[in-house]
Amino acid sequence: MIKVCALSELDNRKPFAASVDDVDVVLVRDGERVHALADLCSHAAVSLSEGEVSRKGIECWLHGSCFDLETGKPSSPPASEPVDVYAVDIRDGDVFVDVTVTTN
């Protein structure tokens, strides 16, 4: 697990781009939980962190595919492949991510 940021640096339901061991990751805070996904749309290879978060998940800004924050699975076309979801731990107010452990 690698420390990425303080929990206080994350705005609720706003994408936050980070790099963890040379892996581009998007973090999304949802209350006291934080989700970490690969910051690359599986359809168009553009940054998900530039999109918006809705109740369906994180939406790719280019074609509108939406990815579930828990599973990384797309809930709307044109994407048909999931994005990686990484293990997250919050300790002492800091957010840690392990990009070697995917949860999907």
mmCIF file with all atom_site columns, C-alpha atoms in Angstrom:
data_model
loop_
_atom_site.group_PDB
_atom_site.id
_atom_site.type_symbol
_atom_site.label_atom_id
_atom_site.label_alt_id
_atom_site.label_comp_id
_atom_site.label_asym_id
_atom_site.label_entity_id
_atom_site.label_seq_id
_atom_site.pdbx_PDB_ins_code
_atom_site.Cartn_x
_atom_site.Cartn_y
_atom_site.Cartn_z
_atom_site.occupancy
_atom_site.B_iso_or_equiv
_atom_site.pdbx_formal_charge
_atom_site.auth_seq_id
_atom_site.auth_comp_id
_atom_site.auth_asym_id
_atom_site.auth_atom_id
_atom_site.pdbx_PDB_model_num
ATOM 1   C CA . MET A 1 1   ? 0.000   0.000  0.000   1.00 0.00 ? 1   MET A CA 1
ATOM 2   C CA . ILE A 1 2   ? 1.258   3.435  -0.956  1.00 0.00 ? 2   ILE A CA 1
ATOM 3   C CA . LYS A 1 3   ? 0.084   6.696  0.600   1.00 0.00 ? 3   LYS A CA 1
ATOM 4   C CA . VAL A 1 4   ? -1.580  8.787  -2.085  1.00 0.00 ? 4   VAL A CA 1
ATOM 5   C CA . CYS A 1 5   ? -3.082  11.736 -0.222  1.00 0.00 ? 5   CYS A CA 1
ATOM 6   C CA . ALA A 1 6   ? -4.898  12.832 2.897   1.00 0.00 ? 6   ALA A CA 1
ATOM 7   C CA . LEU A 1 7   ? -8.611  12.015 3.010   1.00 0.00 ? 7   LEU A CA 1
ATOM 8   C CA . SER A 1 8   ? -9.254  15.727 3.571   1.00 0.00 ? 8   SER A CA 1
ATOM 9   C CA . GLU A 1 9   ? -7.778  16.478 0.122   1.00 0.00 ? 9   GLU A CA 1
ATOM 10  C CA . LEU A 1 10  ? -10.620 14.611 -1.596  1.00 0.00 ? 10  LEU A CA 1
ATOM 11  C CA . ASP A 1 11  ? -13.885 16.401 -2.305  1.00 0.00 ? 11  ASP A CA 1
ATOM 12  C CA . ASN A 1 12  ? -16.938 14.181 -2.002  1.00 0.00 ? 12  ASN A CA 1
ATOM 13  C CA . ARG A 1 13  ? -17.877 12.546 -5.343  1.00 0.00 ? 13  ARG A CA 1
ATOM 14  C CA . LYS A 1 14  ? -15.312 14.533 -7.319  1.00 0.00 ? 14  LYS A CA 1
ATOM 15  C CA . PRO A 1 15  ? -12.660 12.627 -9.317  1.00 0.00 ? 15  PRO A CA 1
ATOM 16  C CA . PHE A 1 16  ? -9.054  13.013 -8.140  1.00 0.00 ? 16  PHE A CA 1
ATOM 17  C CA . ALA A 1 17  ? -6.198  11.933 -10.436 1.00 0.00 ? 17  ALA A CA 1
ATOM 18  C CA . ALA A 1 18  ? -3.123  10.320 -8.907  1.00 0.00 ? 18  ALA A CA 1
ATOM 19  C CA . SER A 1 19  ? -0.171  8.194  -9.921  1.00 0.00 ? 19  SER A CA 1
ATOM 20  C CA . VAL A 1 20  ? 0.660   5.120  -7.826  1.00 0.00 ? 20  VAL A CA 1
ATOM 21  C CA . ASP A 1 21  ? 3.803   3.205  -8.806  1.00 0.00 ? 21  ASP A CA 1
ATOM 22  C CA . ASP A 1 22  ? 3.516   4.617  -12.342 1.00 0.00 ? 22  ASP A CA 1
ATOM 23  C CA . VAL A 1 23  ? -0.127  3.524  -12.595 1.00 0.00 ? 23  VAL A CA 1
ATOM 24  C CA . ASP A 1 24  ? -2.647  6.289  -13.308 1.00 0.00 ? 24  ASP A CA 1
ATOM 25  C CA . VAL A 1 25  ? -5.489  6.036  -10.812 1.00 0.00 ? 25  VAL A CA 1
ATOM 26  C CA . VAL A 1 26  ? -8.686  8.005  -10.219 1.00 0.00 ? 26  VAL A CA 1
ATOM 27  C CA . LEU A 1 27  ? -9.863  8.295  -6.623  1.00 0.00 ? 27  LEU A CA 1
ATOM 28  C CA . VAL A 1 28  ? -13.478 9.032  -5.752  1.00 0.00 ? 28  VAL A CA 1
ATOM 29  C CA . ARG A 1 29  ? -14.502 9.828  -2.199  1.00 0.00 ? 29  ARG A CA 1
ATOM 30  C CA . ASP A 1 30  ? -17.997 8.746  -1.218  1.00 0.00 ? 30  ASP A CA 1
ATOM 31  C CA . GLY A 1 31  ? -18.483 9.928  2.349   1.00 0.00 ? 31  GLY A CA 1
ATOM 32  C CA . GLU A 1 32  ? -15.891 8.119  4.435   1.00 0.00 ? 32  GLU A CA 1
ATOM 33  C CA . ARG A 1 33  ? -15.179 5.542  1.696   1.00 0.00 ? 33  ARG A CA 1
ATOM 34  C CA . VAL A 1 34  ? -12.722 5.991  -1.143  1.00 0.00 ? 34  VAL A CA 1
ATOM 35  C CA . HIS A 1 35  ? -12.743 4.085  -4.423  1.00 0.00 ? 35  HIS A CA 1
ATOM 36  C CA . ALA A 1 36  ? -9.679  3.702  -6.659  1.00 0.00 ? 36  ALA A CA 1
ATOM 37  C CA . LEU A 1 37  ? -10.032 2.772  -10.320 1.00 0.00 ? 37  LEU A CA 1
ATOM 38  C CA . ALA A 1 38  ? -7.727  2.738  -13.318 1.00 0.00 ? 38  ALA A CA 1
ATOM 39  C CA . ASP A 1 39  ? -7.786  6.246  -14.761 1.00 0.00 ? 39  ASP A CA 1
ATOM 40  C CA . LEU A 1 40  ? -8.359  5.043  -18.302 1.00 0.00 ? 40  LEU A CA 1
ATOM 41  C CA . CYS A 1 41  ? -11.660 4.377  -20.025 1.00 0.00 ? 41  CYS A CA 1
ATOM 42  C CA . SER A 1 42  ? -11.694 0.827  -21.397 1.00 0.00 ? 42  SER A CA 1
ATOM 43  C CA . HIS A 1 43  ? -13.452 2.031  -24.550 1.00 0.00 ? 43  HIS A CA 1
ATOM 44  C CA . ALA A 1 44  ? -11.671 5.180  -25.663 1.00 0.00 ? 44  ALA A CA 1
ATOM 45  C CA . ALA A 1 45  ? -8.457  5.209  -23.578 1.00 0.00 ? 45  ALA A CA 1
ATOM 46  C CA . VAL A 1 46  ? -9.108  8.688  -22.135 1.00 0.00 ? 46  VAL A CA 1
ATOM 47  C CA . SER A 1 47  ? -8.779  9.818  -18.540 1.00 0.00 ? 47  SER A CA 1
ATOM 48  C CA . LEU A 1 48  ? -11.795 9.014  -16.342 1.00 0.00 ? 48  LEU A CA 1
ATOM 49  C CA . SER A 1 49  ? -10.642 11.613 -13.805 1.00 0.00 ? 49  SER A CA 1
ATOM 50  C CA . GLU A 1 50  ? -11.754 14.305 -16.263 1.00 0.00 ? 50  GLU A CA 1
ATOM 51  C CA . GLY A 1 51  ? -15.322 12.979 -16.134 1.00 0.00 ? 51  GLY A CA 1
ATOM 52  C CA . GLU A 1 52  ? -18.060 13.365 -13.560 1.00 0.00 ? 52  GLU A CA 1
ATOM 53  C CA . VAL A 1 53  ? -19.406 11.138 -10.806 1.00 0.00 ? 53  VAL A CA 1
ATOM 54  C CA . SER A 1 54  ? -23.100 10.294 -10.822 1.00 0.00 ? 54  SER A CA 1
ATOM 55  C CA . ARG A 1 55  ? -25.147 7.844  -8.791  1.00 0.00 ? 55  ARG A CA 1
ATOM 56  C CA . LYS A 1 56  ? -24.311 5.246  -11.482 1.00 0.00 ? 56  LYS A CA 1
ATOM 57  C CA . GLY A 1 57  ? -20.534 5.693  -11.089 1.00 0.00 ? 57  GLY A CA 1
ATOM 58  C CA . ILE A 1 58  ? -17.831 7.618  -12.890 1.00 0.00 ? 58  ILE A CA 1
ATOM 59  C CA . GLU A 1 59  ? -18.697 8.756  -16.381 1.00 0.00 ? 59  GLU A CA 1
ATOM 60  C CA . CYS A 1 60  ? -16.217 9.046  -19.234 1.00 0.00 ? 60  CYS A CA 1
ATOM 61  C CA . TRP A 1 61  ? -16.375 12.561 -20.626 1.00 0.00 ? 61  TRP A CA 1
ATOM 62  C CA . LEU A 1 62  ? -15.804 11.510 -24.240 1.00 0.00 ? 62  LEU A CA 1
ATOM 63  C CA . HIS A 1 63  ? -18.579 9.012  -25.040 1.00 0.00 ? 63  HIS A CA 1
ATOM 64  C CA . GLY A 1 64  ? -20.549 8.798  -21.781 1.00 0.00 ? 64  GLY A CA 1
ATOM 65  C CA . SER A 1 65  ? -19.712 5.274  -20.641 1.00 0.00 ? 65  SER A CA 1
ATOM 66  C CA . CYS A 1 66  ? -20.272 4.967  -16.910 1.00 0.00 ? 66  CYS A CA 1
ATOM 67  C CA . PHE A 1 67  ? -18.224 2.655  -14.654 1.00 0.00 ? 67  PHE A CA 1
ATOM 68  C CA . ASP A 1 68  ? -19.370 1.273  -11.302 1.00 0.00 ? 68  ASP A CA 1
ATOM 69  C CA . LEU A 1 69  ? -17.154 2.537  -8.469  1.00 0.00 ? 69  LEU A CA 1
ATOM 70  C CA . GLU A 1 70  ? -17.225 -0.833 -6.669  1.00 0.00 ? 70  GLU A CA 1
ATOM 71  C CA . THR A 1 71  ? -16.717 -3.235 -9.570  1.00 0.00 ? 71  THR A CA 1
ATOM 72  C CA . GLY A 1 72  ? -15.340 -1.163 -12.444 1.00 0.00 ? 72  GLY A CA 1
ATOM 73  C CA . LYS A 1 73  ? -17.967 -2.701 -14.737 1.00 0.00 ? 73  LYS A CA 1
ATOM 74  C CA . PRO A 1 74  ? -19.538 -0.446 -17.339 1.00 0.00 ? 74  PRO A CA 1
ATOM 75  C CA . SER A 1 75  ? -23.224 0.270  -16.837 1.00 0.00 ? 75  SER A CA 1
ATOM 76  C CA . SER A 1 76  ? -23.718 2.031  -20.143 1.00 0.00 ? 76  SER A CA 1
ATOM 77  C CA . PRO A 1 77  ? -22.315 1.706  -23.668 1.00 0.00 ? 77  PRO A CA 1
ATOM 78  C CA . PRO A 1 78  ? -20.203 2.071  -25.634 1.00 0.00 ? 78  PRO A CA 1
ATOM 79  C CA . ALA A 1 79  ? -17.742 0.515  -23.129 1.00 0.00 ? 79  ALA A CA 1
ATOM 80  C CA . SER A 1 80  ? -18.134 -3.226 -22.679 1.00 0.00 ? 80  SER A CA 1
ATOM 81  C CA . GLU A 1 81  ? -14.998 -4.067 -20.671 1.00 0.00 ? 81  GLU A CA 1
ATOM 82  C CA . PRO A 1 82  ? -14.494 -3.151 -16.984 1.00 0.00 ? 82  PRO A CA 1
ATOM 83  C CA . VAL A 1 83  ? -11.681 -0.996 -15.654 1.00 0.00 ? 83  VAL A CA 1
ATOM 84  C CA . ASP A 1 84  ? -9.441  -2.203 -12.838 1.00 0.00 ? 84  ASP A CA 1
ATOM 85  C CA . VAL A 1 85  ? -10.507 -1.405 -9.277  1.00 0.00 ? 85  VAL A CA 1
ATOM 86  C CA . TYR A 1 86  ? -7.728  -1.248 -6.675  1.00 0.00 ? 86  TYR A CA 1
ATOM 87  C CA . ALA A 1 87  ? -7.564  -1.958 -2.956  1.00 0.00 ? 87  ALA A CA 1
ATOM 88  C CA . VAL A 1 88  ? -7.883  1.143  -0.756  1.00 0.00 ? 88  VAL A CA 1
ATOM 89  C CA . ASP A 1 89  ? -7.154  1.575  2.939   1.00 0.00 ? 89  ASP A CA 1
ATOM 90  C CA . ILE A 1 90  ? -7.739  4.696  5.019   1.00 0.00 ? 90  ILE A CA 1
ATOM 91  C CA . ARG A 1 91  ? -5.409  4.977  8.004   1.00 0.00 ? 91  ARG A CA 1
ATOM 92  C CA . ASP A 1 92  ? -4.995  7.927  10.341  1.00 0.00 ? 92  ASP A CA 1
ATOM 93  C CA . GLY A 1 93  ? -6.695  10.244 7.867   1.00 0.00 ? 93  GLY A CA 1
ATOM 94  C CA . ASP A 1 94  ? -4.533  9.173  4.909   1.00 0.00 ? 94  ASP A CA 1
ATOM 95  C CA . VAL A 1 95  ? -5.558  7.270  1.785   1.00 0.00 ? 95  VAL A CA 1
ATOM 96  C CA . PHE A 1 96  ? -3.425  4.285  0.747   1.00 0.00 ? 96  PHE A CA 1
ATOM 97  C CA . VAL A 1 97  ? -3.804  2.405  -2.542  1.00 0.00 ? 97  VAL A CA 1
ATOM 98  C CA . ASP A 1 98  ? -2.371  -0.922 -3.680  1.00 0.00 ? 98  ASP A CA 1
ATOM 99  C CA . VAL A 1 99  ? -2.295  -1.179 -7.471  1.00 0.00 ? 99  VAL A CA 1
ATOM 100 C CA . THR A 1 100 ? -1.062  -4.776 -7.278  1.00 0.00 ? 100 THR A CA 1
ATOM 101 C CA . VAL A 1 101 ? -4.423  -5.867 -5.841  1.00 0.00 ? 101 VAL A CA 1
ATOM 102 C CA . THR A 1 102 ? -7.479  -5.547 -8.047  1.00 0.00 ? 102 THR A CA 1
ATOM 103 C CA . THR A 1 103 ? -10.898 -6.210 -6.568  1.00 0.00 ? 103 THR A CA 1
ATOM 104 C CA . ASN A 1 104 ? -12.828 -6.940 -9.768  1.00 0.00 ? 104 ASN A CA 1
#
